[in-house]
XYZ file of C-alpha atoms in Angstrom:
332
model
C -9.932 -7.342 -22.867
C -8.928 -4.448 -20.643
C -6.162 -2.486 -22.335
C -3.388 -1.503 -19.931
C -0.262 0.640 -19.857
C 2.470 1.254 -17.303
C 4.144 4.605 -16.645
C 7.571 4.326 -15.046
C 9.325 1.066 -15.877
C 12.276 0.815 -13.560
C 12.237 -2.032 -11.012
C 8.687 -1.777 -9.600
C 7.234 -0.756 -12.952
C 8.502 -3.953 -14.545
C 6.746 -5.963 -11.828
C 3.509 -4.186 -12.782
C 4.191 -4.998 -16.446
C 4.796 -8.650 -15.675
C 1.537 -9.209 -13.829
C -0.556 -7.140 -16.223
C 0.933 -9.209 -19.034
C 0.077 -12.452 -17.232
C -3.499 -11.442 -16.370
C -5.981 -13.179 -18.680
C -8.292 -10.148 -18.717
C -5.712 -7.536 -19.689
C -3.806 -6.657 -22.803
C -0.644 -4.737 -21.922
C -0.178 -2.540 -24.966
C 2.310 0.213 -23.994
C 4.856 1.491 -21.512
C 6.039 5.030 -20.890
C 9.157 6.369 -19.210
C 11.078 9.639 -19.504
C 14.196 7.494 -19.810
C 14.135 6.276 -23.398
C 16.464 3.362 -22.686
C 14.237 2.076 -19.876
C 11.124 2.481 -22.026
C 12.656 0.620 -24.961
C 14.033 -2.146 -22.771
C 10.641 -2.746 -21.149
C 8.886 -2.571 -24.514
C 11.211 -5.215 -25.906
C 10.848 -7.429 -22.822
C 7.047 -7.360 -22.831
C 6.503 -6.946 -26.586
C 4.601 -3.656 -26.317
C 4.954 -0.089 -27.614
C 7.357 2.360 -25.990
C 6.696 6.030 -25.245
C 8.661 8.745 -23.493
C 5.737 11.180 -23.370
C 2.516 10.330 -21.541
C 0.430 12.865 -23.447
C 1.465 11.286 -26.719
C 0.650 7.807 -25.430
C -2.811 8.911 -24.299
C -3.496 10.547 -27.669
C -2.340 7.610 -29.744
C -3.439 4.521 -27.813
C -6.787 3.232 -26.612
C -6.127 2.511 -22.932
C -8.516 1.539 -20.126
C -6.217 1.375 -17.112
C -2.827 2.873 -16.311
C -0.356 1.855 -13.615
C 1.773 4.710 -12.312
C 5.063 3.277 -11.034
C 7.298 6.329 -11.210
C 9.532 7.185 -8.255
C 10.940 10.483 -7.061
C 11.656 11.991 -3.651
C 10.403 9.792 -0.817
C 9.301 7.347 -3.545
C 6.335 9.530 -4.437
C 7.120 12.965 -5.840
C 6.801 11.803 -9.473
C 3.341 10.267 -9.055
C 1.116 13.336 -9.120
C 1.598 14.702 -12.653
C 1.121 11.441 -14.600
C -1.705 10.282 -12.329
C -3.588 13.545 -12.748
C -3.085 13.427 -16.509
C -4.424 9.873 -16.630
C -7.442 10.832 -14.505
C -8.064 13.838 -16.754
C -8.161 11.427 -19.693
C -10.818 9.360 -17.898
C -8.628 6.322 -17.285
C -8.766 4.037 -14.271
C -5.505 4.467 -12.394
C -3.394 2.363 -10.049
C -0.711 4.448 -8.314
C 2.275 3.095 -6.433
C 2.380 4.135 -2.790
C 2.417 6.793 -1.573
C -0.061 8.614 -3.815
C 2.386 11.505 -3.506
C 4.975 12.485 -0.926
C 3.006 15.755 -0.704
C -0.200 15.377 1.292
C -1.734 18.308 -0.611
C -1.108 16.540 -3.929
C -2.496 13.269 -2.555
C -5.664 15.052 -1.458
C -6.015 16.657 -4.882
C -5.678 13.318 -6.697
C -8.418 11.747 -4.585
C -10.693 14.750 -5.021
C -10.074 14.928 -8.768
C -10.697 11.205 -9.295
C -13.997 11.550 -7.440
C -14.991 14.533 -9.588
C -14.123 12.634 -12.786
C -15.791 9.437 -11.505
C -12.806 7.222 -12.290
C -11.322 4.454 -10.192
C -8.204 5.577 -8.332
C -6.430 2.720 -6.567
C -3.129 2.526 -4.721
C -0.685 -0.360 -4.481
C -1.458 -1.209 -0.855
C -0.254 -4.716 -1.595
C 0.504 -5.886 1.949
C -3.221 -6.447 2.615
C -3.840 -8.336 -0.631
C -2.973 -11.769 0.703
C -5.249 -14.730 1.571
C -4.187 -14.614 5.219
C -5.296 -10.993 5.649
C -8.604 -11.787 3.936
C -9.236 -14.626 6.384
C -8.290 -12.445 9.360
C -10.710 -9.745 8.202
C -13.496 -12.348 8.020
C -12.876 -13.257 11.659
C -13.231 -9.612 12.640
C -16.362 -9.093 10.540
C -17.920 -12.319 11.859
C -17.381 -11.211 15.452
C -14.901 -13.965 16.342
C -12.623 -11.439 18.057
C -15.464 -9.499 19.648
C -15.042 -5.781 20.223
C -11.546 -4.761 19.141
C -9.300 -3.605 21.983
C -5.778 -3.267 20.580
C -3.835 -3.560 17.332
C -0.039 -3.848 17.268
C 1.868 -3.610 13.988
C 5.546 -3.948 13.122
C 7.121 -3.236 9.735
C 10.922 -3.135 9.709
C 13.384 -3.424 6.826
C 16.938 -2.437 6.021
C 17.101 0.670 3.852
C 20.121 3.028 3.843
C 18.297 5.842 2.016
C 19.150 9.234 3.545
C 17.486 11.479 0.981
C 15.114 13.249 3.382
C 14.400 13.359 7.140
C 11.020 11.633 6.607
C 11.939 9.060 3.939
C 11.290 6.187 6.341
C 7.792 7.393 7.240
C 6.526 8.549 3.841
C 8.092 5.870 1.644
C 7.299 2.825 3.791
C 4.480 3.236 6.241
C 1.554 3.757 3.897
C 1.679 -0.046 3.972
C 1.668 -0.537 7.721
C -0.935 2.129 8.462
C -3.153 0.700 5.720
C -2.973 -2.793 7.214
C -3.816 -1.359 10.639
C -6.771 0.599 9.216
C -7.928 -2.421 7.182
C -8.447 -4.296 10.438
C -9.141 -1.502 12.920
C -10.861 1.259 10.983
C -10.241 4.995 11.171
C -7.529 6.343 13.450
C -8.392 9.319 15.634
C -5.141 10.382 17.324
C -1.423 9.608 17.116
C 1.685 10.236 19.167
C 5.139 9.581 17.718
C 8.661 9.167 19.019
C 11.508 8.660 16.548
C 15.214 7.979 16.698
C 18.253 7.641 14.449
C 20.508 4.607 14.250
C 24.266 5.202 14.743
C 25.657 7.133 11.796
C 22.252 7.996 10.352
C 20.998 11.503 9.642
C 17.308 10.687 9.133
C 14.570 9.544 11.514
C 15.053 5.878 10.672
C 13.156 4.157 13.516
C 9.757 5.135 14.887
C 7.417 4.221 17.737
C 3.859 5.472 17.183
C 0.911 5.269 19.566
C -2.567 5.099 18.032
C -6.129 5.698 19.151
C -8.939 4.504 16.888
C -12.339 6.086 16.360
C -13.823 2.880 17.772
C -12.030 3.420 21.084
C -9.451 0.686 20.452
C -5.796 1.513 20.961
C -2.728 0.438 19.051
C 0.920 0.811 18.225
C 3.212 0.821 15.205
C 6.913 0.032 15.369
C 8.725 0.910 12.148
C 12.355 0.913 11.127
C 14.758 1.250 8.223
C 17.543 -0.145 10.422
C 16.797 -3.889 10.452
C 17.917 -6.867 8.350
C 15.977 -7.952 5.273
C 17.087 -11.568 5.764
C 14.683 -11.875 8.684
C 10.870 -11.496 8.959
C 9.870 -7.913 8.227
C 6.269 -7.659 9.360
C 3.836 -8.802 12.009
C 0.355 -7.743 13.033
C -1.569 -8.598 16.214
C -5.256 -7.739 16.571
C -7.068 -8.452 19.848
C -10.672 -8.233 20.968
C -12.564 -9.307 24.063
C -13.280 -12.765 22.584
C -9.922 -13.592 21.026
C -6.952 -12.365 19.017
C -4.929 -13.225 15.934
C -1.344 -12.773 14.823
C -0.143 -12.501 11.226
C 3.500 -13.431 10.743
C 5.569 -11.940 7.936
C 2.879 -10.554 5.608
C 1.601 -13.825 4.127
C 3.413 -16.710 5.819
C 1.052 -17.663 8.658
C -2.010 -16.594 10.638
C -2.942 -17.866 14.106
C -6.237 -17.283 15.927
C -6.201 -17.518 19.724
C -9.783 -17.798 21.028
C -10.408 -16.892 24.657
C -11.261 -19.726 27.077
C -9.967 -22.400 24.715
C -6.642 -24.139 24.149
C -7.515 -24.986 20.541
C -5.967 -22.651 17.958
C -6.754 -22.039 14.309
C -3.619 -21.841 12.164
C -3.445 -20.876 8.474
C -0.123 -21.279 6.697
C 0.981 -20.369 3.204
C 1.002 -23.617 1.246
C 4.322 -24.711 -0.235
C 2.619 -26.117 -3.338
C -0.428 -23.908 -3.906
C 0.290 -20.753 -1.911
C 2.150 -17.554 -2.692
C 5.631 -18.007 -4.172
C 7.256 -14.922 -2.701
C 6.607 -11.313 -1.752
C 6.306 -10.119 -5.363
C 3.069 -12.075 -5.664
C 1.462 -9.511 -3.359
C 1.726 -7.229 -6.420
C 0.040 -9.904 -8.519
C -2.846 -10.231 -6.060
C -3.261 -6.479 -5.817
C -3.210 -5.882 -9.586
C -5.522 -8.817 -10.286
C -8.032 -7.500 -7.737
C -8.128 -4.100 -9.417
C -8.541 -5.616 -12.875
C -11.367 -7.821 -11.588
C -13.102 -4.767 -10.105
C -12.849 -2.927 -13.423
C -14.200 -5.956 -15.289
C -17.125 -6.198 -12.847
C -17.813 -2.434 -13.101
C -17.387 -1.977 -9.349
C -18.093 1.708 -8.532
C -15.014 3.859 -7.768
C -16.084 4.395 -4.154
C -16.304 0.646 -3.489
C -12.965 -0.613 -4.827
C -10.458 -2.190 -2.434
C -7.247 -0.341 -1.624
C -8.633 2.886 -3.036
C -6.927 6.236 -3.309
C -9.205 7.391 -0.487
C -7.837 4.650 1.781
C -4.253 5.441 0.780
C -4.874 9.101 1.573
C -6.298 8.190 4.984
C -3.060 6.327 5.747
C -0.991 9.309 4.611
C -2.963 11.631 6.886
C -1.890 9.450 9.822
C 1.730 9.551 8.674
C 1.720 13.341 8.398
C 0.183 13.584 11.890
C 2.963 11.321 13.215
C 5.595 13.549 11.599
C 3.949 16.576 13.177
C 3.963 14.819 16.561
C 7.701 14.188 16.269
C 8.274 17.837 15.329
C 6.238 18.883 18.377
C 8.201 16.751 20.847
C 5.765 13.846 21.030
C 2.536 15.838 21.129
C -0.755 13.979 20.659
C -2.120 14.953 17.238
C -5.706 14.560 16.070
C -5.992 13.329 12.484
C -7.186 16.041 10.131
C -6.847 18.803 12.721
């Protein structure tokens, strides 16, 4: 059994606890949170030990994998310290997105995990769905041909006004990761952002993309929409055909060129996913399976390296907005 612990047990952390507890290959043994009440409540709910100090937990418990589900500014400023401590202790680590709201800290985590030869994964859960897996097979099998364009939309309702870039840093690790999962590395970006009436932060964004492959793309993102409606779509087109994913996991349609016959995959009512939270289940189960199979750190899915690559694109988009829509090369 793989012994697991969760650090940060507010809302998202409890989801991590639930699916680690349900996984047949893991034994959830402890939780840790600076808030003693939250730690005790989670410990009681999942019948595990409670800690308020990560160092103490690492010294007293035999742990193989740690989920970091702390929050902080832009949903990421409290990730770095516990993740680095877990890596230092030689543990495999799954970090909520973003790795950190600081790109320098995110780079350091990836570099440090590589130096320590431990698995560093990120909760890039939007790609861990059967529909995305099938779509990726079509790309890899050449069914779409050479990729030409990728259009992504991720829009939710979120009133958070804590920083000018909360919308970009807290949300779009997901959308950029999905785009990169299908299209590969992104070379250049150009961003234009706006604020909804009464808002003080850049809450809606339009981002142009150029891929290393030569394909082009676009991301539309917003914190100003309604969560009662579909939040996400992704269209990928090549010179032989295209596909569209509707609402993360609900349906996938392949449109081959020169044919009126379509391929449609839908989430099954009886045997499919039972809601968005199961994307967490799929993501966590994949990481546990990789640990059990001794998959090398550099070959795991949804790695820290991939999360960092998405964050580099986000920071370039922010820079583009600051520079009045300038075209920014990634990493330059």
